[in-house]
mmCIF file of C-alpha atoms in Angstrom:
data_model
loop_
_atom_site.group_PDB
_atom_site.id
_atom_site.type_symbol
_atom_site.label_atom_id
_atom_site.label_comp_id
_atom_site.label_asym_id
_atom_site.label_seq_id
_atom_site.Cartn_x
_atom_site.Cartn_y
_atom_site.Cartn_z
ATOM 1 C CA MET C 1 -88.089 -14.386 73.521
ATOM 2 C CA THR C 2 -86.790 -13.519 70.030
ATOM 3 C CA SER C 3 -90.483 -13.586 68.960
ATOM 4 C CA ARG C 4 -90.109 -16.314 66.422
ATOM 5 C CA ILE C 5 -93.620 -17.179 65.203
ATOM 6 C CA GLN C 6 -93.737 -20.885 64.110
ATOM 7 C CA THR C 7 -94.296 -21.419 60.484
ATOM 8 C CA LEU C 8 -97.846 -22.207 59.279
ATOM 9 C CA SER C 9 -96.439 -24.817 57.079
ATOM 10 C CA PHE C 10 -99.530 -27.434 57.663
ATOM 11 C CA VAL C 11 -102.042 -24.626 56.445
ATOM 12 C CA THR C 12 -101.408 -25.363 52.852
ATOM 13 C CA LEU C 13 -101.609 -29.018 53.711
ATOM 14 C CA LEU C 14 -105.050 -28.722 55.275
ATOM 15 C CA VAL C 15 -106.323 -26.852 52.262
ATOM 16 C CA THR C 16 -105.477 -29.651 49.915
ATOM 17 C CA ALA C 17 -105.803 -32.733 52.058
ATOM 18 C CA SER C 18 -108.708 -34.940 52.521
ATOM 19 C CA LEU C 19 -110.721 -33.892 49.836
ATOM 20 C CA SER C 20 -110.532 -36.662 47.253
ATOM 21 C CA CYS C 21 -113.958 -38.375 47.842
ATOM 22 C CA ASP C 22 -115.487 -39.413 44.691
ATOM 23 C CA LYS C 23 -118.901 -37.713 43.811
ATOM 24 C CA LYS C 24 -120.907 -40.518 42.256
ATOM 25 C CA GLU C 25 -122.011 -39.341 38.648
ATOM 26 C CA ASP C 26 -125.721 -39.383 39.414
ATOM 27 C CA ASP C 27 -125.455 -37.243 42.634
ATOM 28 C CA ASP C 28 -126.390 -33.925 40.355
ATOM 29 C CA ALA C 29 -129.741 -35.637 39.580
ATOM 30 C CA ALA C 30 -130.530 -37.110 42.971
ATOM 31 C CA ALA C 31 -129.449 -34.268 44.807
ATOM 32 C CA THR C 32 -131.672 -32.705 47.354
ATOM 33 C CA SER C 33 -129.625 -30.450 49.539
ATOM 34 C CA THR C 34 -127.338 -27.446 48.485
ATOM 35 C CA PRO C 35 -125.786 -25.405 51.151
ATOM 36 C CA ASP C 36 -125.502 -21.651 50.460
ATOM 37 C CA VAL C 37 -121.775 -21.773 50.431
ATOM 38 C CA ALA C 38 -121.606 -18.271 48.428
ATOM 39 C CA THR C 39 -123.078 -16.392 51.363
ATOM 40 C CA ALA C 40 -120.962 -18.026 53.831
ATOM 41 C CA THR C 41 -117.835 -17.308 51.709
ATOM 42 C CA THR C 42 -118.577 -13.879 50.922
ATOM 43 C CA ASN C 43 -118.899 -13.110 54.754
ATOM 44 C CA ILE C 44 -116.057 -15.010 55.760
ATOM 45 C CA ASP C 45 -113.958 -13.302 53.269
ATOM 46 C CA PHE C 46 -114.972 -9.999 54.173
ATOM 47 C CA VAL C 47 -114.251 -10.606 57.731
ATOM 48 C CA SER C 48 -110.648 -12.053 56.768
ATOM 49 C CA ASP C 49 -110.095 -9.052 54.910
ATOM 50 C CA ASN C 50 -111.324 -6.582 57.407
ATOM 51 C CA MET C 51 -110.649 -8.183 61.017
ATOM 52 C CA VAL C 52 -107.119 -6.619 61.345
ATOM 53 C CA PRO C 53 -107.392 -2.787 61.634
ATOM 54 C CA GLY C 54 -105.282 -1.084 59.313
ATOM 55 C CA SER C 55 -102.971 0.400 61.835
ATOM 56 C CA LEU C 56 -102.128 -3.212 63.071
ATOM 57 C CA ILE C 57 -101.605 -4.760 59.799
ATOM 58 C CA LEU C 58 -97.981 -6.098 58.948
ATOM 59 C CA SER C 59 -95.711 -3.997 57.067
ATOM 60 C CA THR C 60 -94.055 -5.376 54.050
ATOM 61 C CA SER C 61 -90.698 -5.843 55.749
ATOM 62 C CA LEU C 62 -92.299 -7.866 58.497
ATOM 63 C CA ASN C 63 -93.167 -11.462 58.085
ATOM 64 C CA LEU C 64 -93.549 -14.766 59.728
ATOM 65 C CA GLU C 65 -90.178 -15.807 59.471
ATOM 66 C CA GLY C 66 -88.122 -12.545 60.185
ATOM 67 C CA ASN C 67 -87.142 -11.128 63.425
ATOM 68 C CA PRO C 68 -90.243 -8.412 64.336
ATOM 69 C CA CYS C 69 -88.125 -6.913 67.030
ATOM 70 C CA GLU C 70 -85.471 -5.594 64.653
ATOM 71 C CA GLY C 71 -85.549 -1.838 64.605
ATOM 72 C CA THR C 72 -87.420 -1.291 67.864
ATOM 73 C CA ASP C 73 -85.848 -0.241 71.324
ATOM 74 C CA GLY C 74 -86.324 -3.634 73.024
ATOM 75 C CA PHE C 75 -88.730 -6.013 74.350
ATOM 76 C CA PHE C 76 -91.474 -3.965 75.456
ATOM 77 C CA ASP C 77 -91.218 -1.591 72.594
ATOM 78 C CA CYS C 78 -91.536 -4.615 70.272
ATOM 79 C CA GLN C 79 -94.690 -5.865 71.834
ATOM 80 C CA PRO C 80 -97.205 -3.771 69.189
ATOM 81 C CA GLN C 81 -95.028 -5.420 66.486
ATOM 82 C CA LEU C 82 -95.652 -8.810 67.775
ATOM 83 C CA LEU C 83 -99.380 -8.128 68.427
ATOM 84 C CA LYS C 84 -99.341 -7.493 64.550
ATOM 85 C CA LEU C 85 -97.783 -10.965 63.983
ATOM 86 C CA TYR C 86 -100.225 -12.709 65.857
ATOM 87 C CA LEU C 87 -103.255 -10.948 64.445
ATOM 88 C CA GLY C 88 -101.607 -11.736 60.931
ATOM 89 C CA MET C 89 -101.446 -15.300 62.076
ATOM 90 C CA GLY C 90 -105.275 -15.304 63.106
ATOM 91 C CA LYS C 91 -106.144 -13.721 59.821
ATOM 92 C CA SER C 92 -104.616 -16.515 57.736
ATOM 93 C CA MET C 93 -106.636 -18.851 59.872
ATOM 94 C CA VAL C 94 -109.831 -17.334 58.889
ATOM 95 C CA GLU C 95 -108.836 -17.202 55.064
ATOM 96 C CA MET C 96 -107.877 -20.928 55.391
ATOM 97 C CA SER C 97 -111.461 -21.545 56.692
ATOM 98 C CA SER C 98 -113.022 -19.793 53.704
ATOM 99 C CA THR C 99 -110.692 -21.786 51.454
ATOM 100 C CA MET C 100 -111.725 -25.121 52.920
ATOM 101 C CA ILE C 101 -115.338 -24.441 52.714
ATOM 102 C CA THR C 102 -115.189 -23.518 48.980
ATOM 103 C CA GLN C 103 -113.403 -26.660 48.527
ATOM 104 C CA ILE C 104 -115.875 -28.985 50.057
ATOM 105 C CA THR C 105 -118.604 -27.669 48.031
ATOM 106 C CA GLU C 106 -116.447 -27.453 44.702
ATOM 107 C CA THR C 107 -115.803 -31.054 45.524
ATOM 108 C CA PHE C 108 -119.213 -32.253 45.725
ATOM 109 C CA GLY C 109 -121.870 -29.667 44.696
ATOM 110 C CA SER C 110 -125.090 -30.743 46.003
ATOM 111 C CA PHE C 111 -125.688 -33.507 48.465
ATOM 112 C CA PRO C 112 -127.904 -36.519 47.618
ATOM 113 C CA ASP C 113 -129.479 -36.536 51.045
ATOM 114 C CA GLU C 114 -129.960 -34.173 53.977
ATOM 115 C CA LYS C 115 -127.497 -36.150 56.110
ATOM 116 C CA GLY C 116 -125.132 -39.010 55.100
ATOM 117 C CA THR C 117 -121.358 -39.753 54.320
ATOM 118 C CA LEU C 118 -119.311 -39.870 51.315
ATOM 119 C CA GLU C 119 -116.675 -42.273 51.078
ATOM 120 C CA GLY C 120 -113.455 -41.888 49.075
ATOM 121 C CA ASP C 121 -111.057 -44.553 47.732
ATOM 122 C CA ASP C 122 -108.119 -43.441 49.935
ATOM 123 C CA GLY C 123 -109.946 -44.007 53.417
ATOM 124 C CA THR C 124 -111.176 -40.373 53.695
ATOM 125 C CA THR C 125 -114.620 -39.451 54.325
ATOM 126 C CA VAL C 126 -117.049 -36.586 54.673
ATOM 127 C CA ASP C 127 -120.007 -36.789 57.043
ATOM 128 C CA TYR C 128 -122.622 -33.942 55.888
ATOM 129 C CA GLU C 129 -125.869 -32.680 57.443
ATOM 130 C CA ILE C 130 -127.695 -30.099 55.710
ATOM 131 C CA THR C 131 -130.768 -28.609 57.640
ATOM 132 C CA SER C 132 -131.341 -25.624 55.055
ATOM 133 C CA ASP C 133 -129.341 -23.480 52.831
ATOM 134 C CA THR C 134 -127.967 -21.545 55.631
ATOM 135 C CA VAL C 135 -127.650 -24.361 58.290
ATOM 136 C CA PHE C 136 -125.117 -27.203 57.566
ATOM 137 C CA LYS C 137 -122.330 -29.262 58.967
ATOM 138 C CA PHE C 138 -119.449 -31.153 57.451
ATOM 139 C CA LEU C 139 -116.960 -33.262 59.466
ATOM 140 C CA ILE C 140 -113.639 -34.598 57.160
ATOM 141 C CA HIS C 141 -112.284 -37.687 58.414
ATOM 142 C CA SER C 142 -108.704 -38.541 57.290
ATOM 143 C CA THR C 143 -107.517 -42.024 57.801
ATOM 144 C CA LYS C 144 -106.194 -40.880 61.437
ATOM 145 C CA GLY C 145 -109.336 -39.606 62.625
ATOM 146 C CA PRO C 146 -111.534 -36.403 62.670
ATOM 147 C CA PHE C 147 -109.618 -33.943 60.695
ATOM 148 C CA MET C 148 -112.022 -30.824 60.061
ATOM 149 C CA HIS C 149 -115.254 -29.672 61.259
ATOM 150 C CA LEU C 150 -117.361 -26.987 59.871
ATOM 151 C CA ASP C 151 -120.551 -25.845 61.805
ATOM 152 C CA VAL C 152 -122.667 -23.152 59.863
ATOM 153 C CA ALA C 153 -125.663 -21.808 61.652
ATOM 154 C CA ASP C 154 -127.137 -18.797 59.608
ATOM 155 C CA ASN C 155 -124.249 -16.224 59.950
ATOM 156 C CA VAL C 156 -122.409 -17.746 62.613
ATOM 157 C CA TYR C 157 -119.473 -20.066 61.313
ATOM 158 C CA LYS C 158 -117.556 -22.483 63.608
ATOM 159 C CA ILE C 159 -114.461 -24.215 62.030
ATOM 160 C CA LYS C 160 -112.029 -26.672 63.849
ATOM 161 C CA PHE C 161 -108.891 -28.138 62.404
ATOM 162 C CA ASP C 162 -106.892 -30.885 64.015
ATOM 163 C CA GLY C 163 -103.599 -30.797 62.345
ATOM 164 C CA ALA C 164 -102.410 -33.867 64.011
ATOM 165 C CA ASN C 165 -104.796 -35.938 61.855
ATOM 166 C CA SER C 166 -103.721 -34.729 58.491
ATOM 167 C CA ASP C 167 -102.738 -37.659 56.264
ATOM 168 C CA GLU C 168 -99.638 -35.345 54.858
ATOM 169 C CA GLU C 169 -96.448 -35.836 56.816
ATOM 170 C CA GLU C 170 -94.828 -32.941 58.450
ATOM 171 C CA GLY C 171 -91.424 -32.390 59.800
ATOM 172 C CA GLU C 172 -90.252 -33.033 63.458
ATOM 173 C CA GLY C 173 -88.963 -31.104 66.281
ATOM 174 C CA ASP C 174 -87.932 -27.396 65.409
ATOM 175 C CA GLY C 175 -90.994 -25.476 65.552
ATOM 176 C CA GLY C 176 -94.052 -25.830 63.473
ATOM 177 C CA GLY C 177 -97.864 -25.764 64.209
ATOM 178 C CA PRO C 178 -100.227 -24.717 65.552
ATOM 179 C CA ALA C 179 -101.417 -28.359 65.727
ATOM 180 C CA SER C 180 -105.133 -27.403 66.004
ATOM 181 C CA VAL C 181 -107.218 -24.353 65.343
ATOM 182 C CA GLU C 182 -110.690 -23.196 66.390
ATOM 183 C CA THR C 183 -112.503 -20.189 64.757
ATOM 184 C CA THR C 184 -116.018 -18.890 65.448
ATOM 185 C CA ILE C 185 -117.103 -15.906 63.147
ATOM 186 C CA THR C 186 -120.154 -14.010 63.962
ATOM 187 C CA TYR C 187 -121.225 -11.831 61.141
ATOM 188 C CA THR C 188 -124.075 -9.092 61.615
ATOM 189 C CA ASP C 189 -122.977 -6.479 58.867
ATOM 190 C CA GLU C 190 -119.810 -4.768 57.242
ATOM 191 C CA ASN C 191 -119.347 -2.557 60.560
ATOM 192 C CA ASN C 192 -120.385 -5.365 63.077
ATOM 193 C CA PHE C 193 -118.766 -8.953 63.440
ATOM 194 C CA GLU C 194 -116.649 -10.736 65.969
ATOM 195 C CA VAL C 195 -113.793 -13.153 65.409
ATOM 196 C CA ASP C 196 -112.719 -15.625 68.187
ATOM 197 C CA LEU C 197 -109.663 -17.524 67.483
ATOM 198 C CA PHE C 198 -107.535 -20.293 69.408
ATOM 199 C CA LEU C 199 -104.293 -21.666 67.944
ATOM 200 C CA ASP C 200 -102.815 -24.434 70.057
ATOM 201 C CA GLY C 201 -99.879 -26.904 70.053
ATOM 202 C CA MET C 202 -97.326 -25.065 68.633
ATOM 203 C CA GLU C 203 -94.106 -26.940 69.151
ATOM 204 C CA CYS C 204 -91.139 -25.434 71.273
ATOM 205 C CA SER C 205 -87.953 -24.569 69.040
ATOM 206 C CA GLY C 206 -84.820 -24.702 69.989
ATOM 207 C CA ASN C 207 -84.173 -21.351 68.209
ATOM 208 C CA ASP C 208 -86.785 -19.494 70.478
ATOM 209 C CA VAL C 209 -87.525 -21.371 73.454
ATOM 210 C CA GLN C 210 -89.728 -18.696 75.203
ATOM 211 C CA ALA C 211 -92.060 -18.450 72.129
ATOM 212 C CA PRO C 212 -95.877 -19.103 72.644
ATOM 213 C CA ALA C 213 -97.320 -22.719 72.711
ATOM 214 C CA SER C 214 -100.854 -21.148 72.312
ATOM 215 C CA ILE C 215 -102.701 -17.938 71.334
ATOM 216 C CA ALA C 216 -106.208 -16.901 71.679
ATOM 217 C CA ILE C 217 -107.388 -13.750 69.762
ATOM 218 C CA ASN C 218 -110.752 -12.071 70.053
ATOM 219 C CA ILE C 219 -111.770 -9.155 67.569
ATOM 220 C CA LYS C 220 -115.251 -7.549 67.997
ATOM 221 C CA TYR C 221 -116.074 -4.645 65.567
ATOM 222 C CA VAL C 222 -118.388 -2.037 66.723
ATOM 223 C CA GLU C 223 -119.345 0.561 64.336
ATOM 224 C CA GLY C 224 -116.058 0.149 62.242
ATOM 225 C CA VAL C 225 -113.807 -0.105 65.388
ATOM 226 C CA ALA C 226 -112.188 -3.116 66.202
ATOM 227 C CA GLN C 227 -112.160 -3.676 69.985
ATOM 228 C CA GLY C 228 -109.638 -6.954 70.677
ATOM 229 C CA LYS C 229 -107.892 -9.027 72.968
ATOM 230 C CA ALA C 230 -104.806 -11.093 72.413
ATOM 231 C CA MET C 231 -103.509 -13.851 74.918
ATOM 232 C CA MET C 232 -100.649 -15.716 74.823
ATOM 233 C CA TYR C 233 -99.180 -18.801 76.972
ATOM 234 C CA LEU C 234 -95.752 -19.243 77.092
ATOM 235 C CA PRO C 235 -94.794 -22.271 79.240
ATOM 236 C CA ARG C 236 -90.838 -21.845 79.217
ATOM 237 C CA TRP C 237 -90.555 -17.774 79.353
ATOM 238 C CA LEU C 238 -89.211 -17.114 82.724
ATOM 239 C CA GLY C 239 -85.591 -18.348 83.471
ATOM 240 C CA ASN C 240 -83.050 -20.153 81.479
ATOM 241 C CA ASN C 241 -84.747 -23.041 80.071
ATOM 242 C CA THR C 242 -84.464 -25.696 76.798
ATOM 243 C CA CYS C 243 -87.220 -27.345 74.944
ATOM 244 C CA GLU C 244 -86.694 -30.426 77.631
ATOM 245 C CA THR C 245 -87.612 -28.232 80.608
ATOM 246 C CA THR C 246 -90.929 -29.156 82.036
ATOM 247 C CA PRO C 247 -92.936 -26.087 82.300
ATOM 248 C CA THR C 248 -93.669 -25.095 85.820
ATOM 249 C CA ALA C 249 -95.160 -22.023 87.708
ATOM 250 C CA GLU C 250 -91.732 -20.957 87.669
ATOM 251 C CA THR C 251 -91.247 -20.873 83.931
ATOM 252 C CA LYS C 252 -94.475 -19.812 82.938
ATOM 253 C CA MET C 253 -95.718 -16.490 81.364
ATOM 254 C CA PHE C 254 -99.025 -15.064 80.076
ATOM 255 C CA ILE C 255 -99.193 -12.077 78.206
ATOM 256 C CA TYR C 256 -102.274 -10.317 77.464
ATOM 257 C CA THR C 257 -102.834 -7.147 75.057
ATOM 258 C CA ASP C 258 -106.121 -4.955 75.029
ATOM 259 C CA PHE C 259 -106.552 -3.025 72.025
ATOM 260 C CA ALA C 260 -109.258 -0.676 69.930
ATOM 261 C CA GLY C 261 -108.286 0.593 66.847
ATOM 262 C CA ASP C 262 -109.196 1.469 63.251
ATOM 263 C CA SER C 263 -107.045 2.230 59.914
ATOM 264 C CA THR C 264 -105.379 5.256 61.431
ATOM 265 C CA ASN C 265 -104.106 4.124 64.878
ATOM 266 C CA THR C 266 -104.691 1.830 67.748
ATOM 267 C CA THR C 267 -104.868 2.387 71.810
ATOM 268 C CA GLY C 268 -103.580 -0.712 73.450
ATOM 269 C CA ALA C 269 -102.746 -1.943 77.020
ATOM 270 C CA LEU C 270 -100.169 -4.733 78.052
ATOM 271 C CA TYR C 271 -100.278 -7.145 80.891
ATOM 272 C CA MET C 272 -97.641 -9.766 81.947
ATOM 273 C CA VAL C 273 -99.279 -12.096 84.529
ATOM 274 C CA LYS C 274 -98.233 -15.468 86.269
ATOM 275 C CA ASN C 275 -100.448 -18.435 86.091
ATOM 276 C CA THR C 276 -101.785 -17.751 89.580
ATOM 277 C CA ILE C 277 -104.087 -14.897 88.617
ATOM 278 C CA SER C 278 -107.516 -16.061 89.307
ATOM 279 C CA ASP C 279 -109.738 -12.916 88.590
ATOM 280 C CA VAL C 280 -109.413 -10.655 85.813
ATOM 281 C CA SER C 281 -109.941 -7.705 88.020
ATOM 282 C CA ALA C 282 -106.346 -8.174 89.381
ATOM 283 C CA PHE C 283 -104.717 -7.540 85.990
ATOM 284 C CA SER C 284 -104.628 -3.814 87.063
ATOM 285 C CA ASP C 285 -101.806 -4.802 89.191
ATOM 286 C CA TRP C 286 -100.039 -6.697 86.310
ATOM 287 C CA GLU C 287 -99.557 -3.673 83.665
ATOM 288 C CA VAL C 288 -96.455 -3.577 81.874
ATOM 289 C CA ALA C 289 -95.156 -0.720 84.376
ATOM 290 C CA ASP C 290 -95.201 -3.126 87.136
ATOM 291 C CA PHE C 291 -93.050 -5.820 85.785
ATOM 292 C CA CYS C 292 -90.082 -5.286 87.784
ATOM 293 C CA THR C 293 -92.373 -5.269 91.043
ATOM 294 C CA ASN C 294 -93.836 -8.579 89.944
ATOM 295 C CA PHE C 295 -90.724 -10.353 88.215
ATOM 296 C CA SER C 296 -88.147 -8.765 90.235
ATOM 297 C CA SER C 297 -85.546 -11.666 89.498
ATOM 298 C CA GLN C 298 -85.739 -10.657 85.702
ATOM 299 C CA CYS C 299 -84.813 -6.914 86.425
ATOM 300 C CA GLN C 300 -81.720 -4.903 87.963
ATOM 301 C CA ASN C 301 -82.424 -1.506 89.478
ATOM 302 C CA GLY C 302 -85.812 -1.368 87.969
ATOM 303 C CA ALA C 303 -84.553 -2.273 84.522
ATOM 304 C CA ALA C 304 -84.380 -5.223 82.288
ATOM 305 C CA PHE C 305 -83.461 -6.650 78.890
ATOM 306 C CA GLY C 306 -80.477 -4.599 78.482
ATOM 307 C CA GLU C 307 -82.108 -1.296 78.985
ATOM 308 C CA GLN C 308 -80.891 1.232 81.400
ATOM 309 C CA THR C 309 -84.108 3.433 82.073
ATOM 310 C CA PRO C 310 -86.237 1.916 84.706
ATOM 311 C CA ILE C 311 -89.282 0.030 82.850
ATOM 312 C CA ALA C 312 -91.730 1.939 85.217
ATOM 313 C CA ASP C 313 -90.536 5.284 84.183
ATOM 314 C CA ARG C 314 -90.605 4.488 80.228
ATOM 315 C CA TYR C 315 -93.515 1.956 79.787
ATOM 316 C CA LYS C 316 -96.749 2.814 81.156
ATOM 317 C CA ASN C 317 -100.126 1.766 79.790
ATOM 318 C CA ASN C 318 -101.671 3.026 77.464
ATOM 319 C CA PHE C 319 -99.795 2.902 74.326
ATOM 320 C CA CYS C 320 -100.526 4.156 70.648
ATOM 321 C CA VAL C 321 -99.789 2.426 67.504
ATOM 322 C CA THR C 322 -100.011 4.364 64.235
ATOM 323 C CA THR C 323 -98.665 2.323 61.406
ATOM 324 C CA ASP C 324 -95.098 1.606 62.127
ATOM 325 C CA ASP C 325 -94.827 4.027 65.163
ATOM 326 C CA VAL C 326 -95.540 3.281 68.796
ATOM 327 C CA GLU C 327 -95.528 5.659 71.513
ATOM 328 C CA TRP C 328 -96.213 4.615 75.416
ATOM 329 C CA ALA C 329 -97.936 6.250 78.092
ATOM 330 C CA THR C 330 -100.708 8.003 75.906
ATOM 331 C CA THR C 331 -103.604 7.065 74.069
ATOM 332 C CA CYS C 332 -104.275 7.891 70.355
ATOM 333 C CA THR C 333 -105.864 10.857 69.295
ATOM 334 C CA SER C 334 -109.047 9.771 67.321
ATOM 335 C CA SER C 335 -112.456 11.021 66.316
ATOM 336 C CA SER C 336 -113.667 7.658 68.068
ATOM 337 C CA THR C 337 -114.017 7.724 71.552
ATOM 338 C CA LEU C 338 -113.601 3.998 71.613
ATOM 339 C CA ILE C 339 -109.980 4.618 70.660
ATOM 340 C CA SER C 340 -109.375 7.859 72.347
ATOM 341 C CA THR C 341 -110.700 7.128 75.667
ATOM 342 C CA PRO C 342 -110.052 4.213 75.221
ATOM 343 C CA THR C 343 -112.972 1.775 75.435
ATOM 344 C CA PHE C 344 -111.645 -1.885 75.383
ATOM 345 C CA SER C 345 -114.079 -4.863 75.024
ATOM 346 C CA ALA C 346 -115.455 -6.646 78.021
ATOM 347 C CA ALA C 347 -113.209 -7.850 80.741
ATOM 348 C CA SER C 348 -115.268 -11.119 80.592
ATOM 349 C CA THR C 349 -113.777 -11.740 77.288
ATOM 350 C CA TRP C 350 -110.200 -12.448 78.906
ATOM 351 C CA ILE C 351 -109.309 -16.159 79.274
ATOM 352 C CA LEU C 352 -107.713 -16.756 82.808
ATOM 353 C CA PRO C 353 -104.108 -18.196 82.629
ATOM 354 C CA THR C 354 -105.074 -21.599 83.958
ATOM 355 C CA ASP C 355 -107.960 -21.742 81.488
ATOM 356 C CA LEU C 356 -105.839 -20.748 78.843
ATOM 357 C CA GLU C 357 -103.211 -23.323 79.436
ATOM 358 C CA ALA C 358 -105.909 -25.971 79.815
ATOM 359 C CA ARG C 359 -107.869 -25.010 76.654
ATOM 360 C CA ASP C 360 -107.740 -27.382 73.756
ATOM 361 C CA VAL C 361 -109.478 -28.174 70.486
ATOM 362 C CA THR C 362 -111.876 -31.076 70.303
ATOM 363 C CA LEU C 363 -113.508 -32.421 67.212
ATOM 364 C CA PRO C 364 -116.500 -34.591 67.188
ATOM 365 C CA SER C 365 -116.463 -37.941 66.206
ATOM 366 C CA ALA C 366 -119.438 -37.870 64.241
ATOM 367 C CA LEU C 367 -122.235 -35.490 63.210
#
């Protein structure tokens, strides 16, 4: 896997599309319901700005279109760089959510009833349900179907997008996506919040057949320390495949990363598993050092990916990331025991391979 991350071209389309409904001139006078969007966007913006610990923020030399493995010592040494890319992608999804919420209310301001539908001349509609200033829902329909769903319940923010229902045209074929996004943000305070993201439907590209089709990210901040998990489904990772290859048990790979970090450094652990795993307790047998035991066809004399040193000798959990540096077989030195111990988030947060592969994003047809 050359670790190409498909471009998020549709994100800018989502932000501008489907918000052309006409607000009637007398809406302000008749308005009875005004959601507290200011608090929602303030909280979401804070989460967006702070969800990725400083030690896992993309460097200025790394971007979604470049080769993140350039300058590393190979596939495994590159994994922390890939983690930064996936977290950067998740951050952009949260930013988009805040932008969409703001645009909806800037377009409509107050709403004439507690529940109803606003229609646009172009066939776009917006269903709304305003229970209180801190509990409200929106469902945007494009001419193709449900496009964006927002559900705010006090300090829990749920946002879903279905890019397939965007009225904007997108290019075909070589990469692109994700096609759908689901985000849940639970905000307690500035030191305690949780972000759960799922990105799905990323198209196969001939330039990087091994790239992920879906990514799940969970980050939970506990007293300022990020405890997170990143999970990837790569349908054509094993073997020599093309985008026309139908994924099977022999081609699928699932890569899981545990991490606990802050602005200074992050301790992580890497697991590469098959779709046959049905219990998270089995992850201990699928650590990075076990790669050649579990995927012997990928190795020669215990080494792989052009390296000469046996993987089990060089790469062992844990790894420590400090800005652009990574060191394997060690935890990070930190004043926080959550990082130095390390203490990762609950194992129940993992999504098992078959569930990760089967998961999709479903929007309601109506509120």
